[in-house]
Coordinates of C-alpha atoms in Angstrom, one line a residue:
M140 CA 107.9 77.6 91.2
S141 CA 109.5 75.4 88.7
S142 CA 108.4 74.6 85.1
P143 CA 107.4 72.9 83.1
R144 CA 104.6 71.5 85.7
I145 CA 102.1 69.6 86.5
E146 CA 99.2 70.3 89.1
V147 CA 97.2 67.9 90.1
D148 CA 94.1 69.2 92.3
L149 CA 93.1 66.0 94.3
N150 CA 90.3 67.4 95.9
K151 CA 89.2 66.9 91.8
I152 CA 90.5 63.8 91.9
R153 CA 88.5 62.7 94.9
H154 CA 85.3 64.5 93.5
N155 CA 85.4 61.9 89.6
S156 CA 86.5 59.3 92.4
R157 CA 83.5 59.3 94.2
T158 CA 81.1 60.4 91.3
I159 CA 81.7 57.3 89.3
V160 CA 82.0 55.0 92.2
G161 CA 79.0 55.5 93.1
R162 CA 77.0 55.5 90.0
L163 CA 78.4 52.4 89.4
K164 CA 78.1 50.8 93.1
A165 CA 74.1 52.1 92.9
R166 CA 74.7 49.3 88.9
G167 CA 76.1 46.3 91.3
I168 CA 79.5 47.0 90.2
R169 CA 83.0 48.0 91.5
G170 CA 85.4 50.6 90.2
T171 CA 89.0 49.6 90.5
A172 CA 91.2 52.7 89.7
V173 CA 93.6 52.6 87.6
T174 CA 97.3 54.3 88.1
K175 CA 99.2 53.5 85.5
A176 CA 98.5 57.5 83.7
V177 CA 100.5 58.7 87.0
C178 CA 103.1 56.3 86.9
G179 CA 101.6 54.9 90.2
H180 CA 101.7 58.4 92.2
P181 CA 100.2 57.6 95.7
A182 CA 99.6 60.8 96.7
I183 CA 96.9 60.3 93.2
A184 CA 96.0 56.8 94.0
R185 CA 95.6 57.9 97.6
A186 CA 93.1 60.0 96.1
M187 CA 91.1 57.8 94.3
L188 CA 91.0 55.4 96.8
D189 CA 89.5 58.2 99.2
G190 CA 86.5 58.6 96.6
G191 CA 85.9 54.8 97.4
A192 CA 87.3 52.8 94.8
A193 CA 88.4 49.0 95.4
G194 CA 91.7 48.8 94.6
L195 CA 94.1 49.6 91.8
A196 CA 95.3 48.2 89.3
E197 CA 98.6 48.6 86.6
A198 CA 100.0 47.7 84.2
R199 CA 103.8 48.3 85.5
L200 CA 105.6 46.2 88.5
S201 CA 107.6 49.1 89.0
N202 CA 104.5 51.1 89.8
V203 CA 103.3 48.8 92.1
Q204 CA 106.6 48.5 93.9
R205 CA 105.9 52.4 94.0
L206 CA 102.7 52.2 95.5
R207 CA 104.0 49.5 97.8
K208 CA 106.5 51.8 98.9
S209 CA 104.4 54.6 100.2
G210 CA 102.9 52.3 102.5
I211 CA 99.5 52.3 99.7
T212 CA 98.3 48.2 101.7
C213 CA 95.2 48.0 99.4
P214 CA 94.2 44.8 96.9
I215 CA 96.5 45.9 94.0
T216 CA 96.1 43.6 90.2
L217 CA 98.7 44.1 87.8
I218 CA 96.7 44.9 84.7
R219 CA 99.5 43.9 81.8
T220 CA 100.5 39.8 81.9
P221 CA 102.9 39.6 84.3
M222 CA 107.0 39.3 82.7
L223 CA 108.6 36.1 83.3
S224 CA 111.2 37.4 84.1
Q225 CA 109.4 39.5 87.2
V226 CA 107.3 36.7 88.7
D227 CA 108.6 36.3 92.2
D228 CA 108.5 40.2 92.3
V229 CA 104.4 40.3 91.1
V230 CA 103.4 37.2 93.6
Q231 CA 105.4 39.3 96.3
V232 CA 103.8 42.8 95.7
C233 CA 100.5 41.8 94.2
E234 CA 97.4 40.0 95.3
A235 CA 96.2 39.5 91.8
S236 CA 97.5 39.9 88.3
Y237 CA 95.0 39.6 84.8
N238 CA 97.1 36.9 82.6
T239 CA 96.9 34.6 79.0
E240 CA 99.8 32.8 78.8
M241 CA 99.8 29.0 80.7
T242 CA 103.4 30.1 80.9
V243 CA 103.2 32.5 83.2
I244 CA 100.6 31.0 84.8
T245 CA 102.5 28.2 85.4
A246 CA 105.8 30.7 86.5
L247 CA 103.1 32.5 88.7
A248 CA 102.2 29.4 90.3
A249 CA 105.7 28.8 91.1
A250 CA 106.9 31.8 92.7
A251 CA 103.5 31.9 95.1
I252 CA 104.5 27.9 96.4
Q253 CA 108.0 29.3 97.3
Q254 CA 106.4 32.5 99.1
N255 CA 103.9 30.2 101.1
T256 CA 101.1 32.4 99.2
V257 CA 98.1 31.6 96.9
H258 CA 98.6 34.4 93.7
G259 CA 95.1 35.2 92.4
I260 CA 94.4 34.3 88.6
I261 CA 91.9 37.0 86.6
L262 CA 91.7 35.4 82.5
M263 CA 91.8 37.9 80.1
V264 CA 89.4 37.1 76.9
E265 CA 89.3 37.9 73.7
M266 CA 86.5 40.1 72.5
G267 CA 87.2 41.7 69.6
D268 CA 89.7 44.8 70.5
L269 CA 92.3 42.4 69.2
R270 CA 95.0 43.2 71.6
E271 CA 95.5 40.8 74.4
G272 CA 93.1 38.0 75.0
I273 CA 92.1 34.5 75.6
M274 CA 90.4 33.4 72.2
P275 CA 86.3 32.3 74.1
Q276 CA 86.5 29.0 73.2
D277 CA 89.5 28.0 74.8
L278 CA 88.2 29.8 78.0
G279 CA 86.6 27.0 79.1
E280 CA 89.9 23.8 79.3
M281 CA 92.3 27.1 79.9
T282 CA 90.3 28.1 83.6
Q283 CA 90.3 23.8 84.7
Q284 CA 93.5 23.5 84.2
V285 CA 94.8 27.0 87.1
V286 CA 91.9 25.9 89.3
D287 CA 93.6 22.6 89.5
M288 CA 96.9 23.9 89.6
P289 CA 98.1 24.9 92.7
G290 CA 99.8 28.6 94.4
V291 CA 97.3 30.0 91.9
A292 CA 93.4 30.7 92.6
L293 CA 90.8 32.0 89.7
K294 CA 89.3 34.7 90.4
G295 CA 87.1 35.7 87.9
I296 CA 87.8 37.1 83.9
G297 CA 88.2 39.7 81.9
A298 CA 87.9 41.4 78.7
N299 CA 88.9 44.6 77.0
F300 CA 87.5 47.2 75.1
A301 CA 88.0 50.9 72.3
C302 CA 92.4 50.7 73.2
L303 CA 94.3 48.6 70.1
N304 CA 91.2 48.9 67.4
G305 CA 88.9 51.3 68.6
I306 CA 85.9 48.6 69.1
A307 CA 83.0 49.9 71.7
P308 CA 82.0 48.1 74.3
D309 CA 78.0 47.1 73.8
A310 CA 75.4 45.4 75.5
A311 CA 75.5 42.3 73.4
K312 CA 79.5 41.8 74.1
M313 CA 79.0 42.4 77.6
Q314 CA 76.3 40.1 78.0
S315 CA 78.1 37.4 75.7
L316 CA 81.0 38.2 78.6
S317 CA 78.2 36.8 81.4
I318 CA 77.7 34.4 79.8
L319 CA 81.3 33.1 79.1
A320 CA 81.3 33.5 83.2
N321 CA 78.4 31.7 84.1
D322 CA 79.9 28.7 81.7
V323 CA 83.4 28.5 83.7
E324 CA 81.4 28.1 86.0
G325 CA 79.6 25.6 84.7
Q326 CA 82.0 23.6 84.1
T327 CA 84.6 24.8 86.8
A328 CA 82.3 24.7 90.5
S329 CA 84.2 27.3 90.9
F330 CA 82.6 30.6 91.6
L331 CA 84.0 34.1 89.9
Q332 CA 84.4 36.9 92.7
T333 CA 85.3 39.5 89.5
V334 CA 83.5 39.0 85.8
S335 CA 85.3 43.0 84.6
G336 CA 83.4 44.5 81.9
G337 CA 86.3 46.6 80.3
N338 CA 87.9 50.5 81.5
S339 CA 86.1 53.5 81.3
A340 CA 84.8 53.2 77.7
N341 CA 82.6 50.6 78.9
L342 CA 80.8 53.7 80.9
P343 CA 78.4 54.5 78.7
W344 CA 77.0 50.6 78.4
A345 CA 77.7 50.3 82.3
L346 CA 75.4 53.3 83.5
G347 CA 72.6 52.4 81.2
E348 CA 69.3 51.3 82.0
H349 CA 69.9 47.8 80.4
A350 CA 71.3 44.8 82.7
T351 CA 74.3 44.4 83.9
G352 CA 74.5 40.8 83.6
R353 CA 77.9 39.4 85.5
I354 CA 79.5 42.5 85.2
N355 CA 80.7 43.4 88.4
D356 CA 84.2 45.3 87.6
L357 CA 85.7 47.6 85.9
R358 CA 88.9 49.2 85.6
L359 CA 88.7 53.4 85.8
G360 CA 91.4 55.5 84.9
E361 CA 90.7 58.1 82.1
A362 CA 87.3 58.5 83.7
I363 CA 88.8 59.2 87.2
L364 CA 91.3 61.6 86.1
L365 CA 89.9 63.2 83.2
G366 CA 86.2 63.2 83.9
V367 CA 85.6 62.1 79.8
D368 CA 84.1 59.4 77.4
P369 CA 87.4 58.1 76.4
V370 CA 85.3 57.0 73.5
S371 CA 83.2 60.2 72.6
G372 CA 86.1 62.3 74.5
N373 CA 82.7 64.7 76.1
Q374 CA 83.1 65.5 80.0
I375 CA 80.9 63.2 82.4
G376 CA 78.7 65.1 83.6
G377 CA 78.8 66.1 86.8
M378 CA 82.7 65.4 87.2
Y379 CA 85.9 67.6 86.5
R380 CA 88.0 67.5 83.3
D381 CA 91.0 69.4 85.0
A382 CA 92.1 68.4 87.9
F383 CA 95.7 68.0 86.1
T384 CA 97.4 71.3 84.4
L385 CA 100.8 71.7 82.7
V386 CA 101.5 74.6 83.3
A387 CA 105.6 75.4 80.4
E388 CA 107.3 78.8 80.2
V389 CA 107.5 81.5 77.7
I390 CA 111.7 81.4 76.6
E391 CA 111.0 83.3 73.3
T392 CA 108.0 86.3 72.8
D393 CA 108.4 88.0 69.0
A394 CA 106.7 88.7 65.6
K395 CA 108.7 86.7 62.7
P396 CA 108.6 86.9 59.4
V397 CA 105.6 85.6 57.1
G398 CA 107.2 82.2 55.7
P399 CA 111.1 80.6 56.3
S400 CA 113.7 82.3 54.7
V401 CA 115.3 79.3 54.1
S402 CA 114.7 76.5 52.0
F403 CA 113.5 73.2 52.9
A404 CA 116.3 70.1 52.2
D405 CA 113.0 68.0 53.1
P406 CA 109.6 68.9 51.1
T407 CA 107.5 67.4 54.0
L408 CA 109.1 68.8 56.5
V409 CA 106.7 72.4 55.5
R410 CA 103.9 70.1 56.7
L411 CA 104.8 69.9 60.0
R412 CA 103.3 73.0 60.0
L413 CA 100.2 73.0 61.9
V414 CA 98.9 76.8 60.6
P415 CA 99.9 78.8 58.2
F416 CA 102.6 81.9 58.7
T417 CA 100.8 85.7 59.3
T418 CA 101.6 88.6 59.6
G419 CA 100.9 90.1 62.6
T420 CA 101.3 87.7 65.0
T421 CA 103.5 87.6 67.3
R422 CA 104.9 83.8 68.1
L423 CA 105.7 82.3 71.1
I424 CA 108.6 79.6 71.9
L425 CA 108.5 77.2 75.7
A426 CA 110.4 75.4 77.0
L427 CA 108.5 72.0 76.1
G428 CA 108.3 69.1 73.6
H429 CA 107.6 65.9 71.9
Q430 CA 110.2 64.9 74.4
D431 CA 108.1 66.3 77.4
T432 CA 104.7 65.3 76.4
D433 CA 101.8 64.4 73.5
V434 CA 101.8 68.1 72.2
A435 CA 98.9 66.6 69.6
G436 CA 97.1 66.4 73.5
L437 CA 97.0 69.6 74.5
S438 CA 94.1 72.4 74.2
M439 CA 95.7 75.2 73.6
P440 CA 93.8 78.4 75.7
P441 CA 91.4 80.8 74.1
G442 CA 93.1 83.2 71.6
N443 CA 96.3 80.7 71.5
T444 CA 97.1 78.5 67.9
L445 CA 100.1 75.9 68.0
I446 CA 102.2 76.1 65.2
G447 CA 104.3 73.0 65.8
A448 CA 107.2 71.4 67.7
T449 CA 110.4 70.1 68.6
S450 CA 111.4 67.6 70.9
D451 CA 112.1 70.5 73.6
H452 CA 110.3 73.8 72.4
L453 CA 106.7 74.9 71.7
V454 CA 105.7 77.1 69.4
I455 CA 102.9 78.8 69.5
G456 CA 100.7 81.6 67.9
T457 CA 99.0 84.4 69.9
E458 CA 96.6 87.5 69.7
H459 CA 97.7 88.2 73.3
D460 CA 100.6 91.2 73.6
T461 CA 100.7 91.2 77.2
L462 CA 103.3 87.4 77.4
C463 CA 106.1 88.1 77.9
V464 CA 109.6 86.5 78.6
G465 CA 109.1 84.3 81.7
S466 CA 105.3 84.3 81.1
E467 CA 103.0 80.6 82.0
M468 CA 100.9 79.4 79.7
R469 CA 98.6 76.0 81.5
F470 CA 97.0 73.8 79.5
Q471 CA 94.4 70.8 79.7
M472 CA 95.7 67.9 78.3
S473 CA 94.6 64.6 76.6
Y474 CA 95.2 60.7 78.7
L475 CA 97.9 60.5 76.5
A476 CA 99.5 63.3 77.6
L477 CA 98.7 63.3 80.8
M478 CA 100.2 60.4 80.8
R479 CA 104.0 61.0 78.9
A480 CA 104.2 64.2 80.8
M481 CA 104.0 62.5 84.6
A482 CA 106.5 60.1 82.9
A483 CA 109.2 62.7 81.6
P484 CA 111.6 62.9 84.1
D485 CA 111.9 66.9 83.7
V486 CA 107.7 68.1 84.5
Q487 CA 107.9 68.3 87.9
T488 CA 104.4 67.5 89.8
D489 CA 102.7 69.8 92.3
L490 CA 100.0 68.6 94.6
R491 CA 96.7 70.7 96.3
H492 CA 95.1 69.7 98.4
D493 CA 97.3 67.1 99.8
R494 CA 96.8 64.9 102.9
P495 CA 99.2 63.9 104.5
P496 CA 100.8 60.2 103.3
P497 CA 99.5 57.6 106.2
S498 CA 102.6 56.5 109.5
K499 CA 104.7 53.2 109.2
R500 CA 103.2 52.8 112.5
D501 CA 100.1 52.8 110.6
S502 CA 98.2 49.5 112.6
R503 CA 97.6 47.7 109.5
G504 CA 101.7 47.3 108.2
P505 CA 102.4 48.4 104.9
N506 CA 103.2 44.8 104.4
K507 CA 99.3 44.1 104.8
R508 CA 97.4 41.6 102.8
L509 CA 94.0 42.4 102.3
A510 CA 91.5 40.6 100.1
L511 CA 91.8 40.6 97.4
V512 CA 88.5 42.8 94.8

């Protein structure tokens, strides 16, 4: 079997999705599955949907198009503000999109009118992460403009946390978002179908004992795919952390001298070694590097230590003397490591426990437009 590769256990993804969606449902919150970390891989998306996800969310239009071409017909929301150059395609393949710019919303409206449809708009509100979002004091005016604009429909508001600045969501911020939702409805006389409280980082709040208010949706990627809380890095109880395994092949194995026999032209290179050279340690070189994944996000198997990496070589110190050239090593990945590995052209994907894709003769039809979640 070729390597490097990612082995994907789709049953574990179904289990993780079913587990977290069920827990959120008991709290009156939908789980929308985010597929951006797996580049919109159709089989992985179907596993998330099999587990009960209410719909899919994506950040890149190319990934949405991949999902649609595979026959997936569920609602898909674009969660990164659409580019002006792509508004026609966004309206064609997405039921809704998250937005912060009136210029973009106006272009989406024009594209929707031309395509004889209505595009859903969810406005992203700035709640402290300082990435994308409308300032709360400007939300009322903007929502009214959307309500009055033909071609688009105001479907909801949302917020983002723990991405750019690591601002974790808490009860006070969620209460503020609920108040904003009520204010918007009072000002516009429009019902907000979606009040999206954030991403996987919001699970500790969502599954707590306090009231959830108006929050009825979370966008879940890392929690379903890796079974962890993004803020703490801890495993979520009852969920799998190993649905994805990165496999790389050993291309050299040898005992190396205590230190390099050459002088470094750049003294900063000395600091790139993550562990010191030691005697009696077998060094392995694997056909994997920075071009394939986030090396710092790999979990080393027991008895192995990361020494360093270059663009296409991973150097590991090992206590095991049974590994030889041609042997394979297996790694668990962080969310960033998974994202980069899935996007790397030389890393293959090996699906386990897959199910056949839907027939093109599916009675729903590949272009059937379903209701927005």
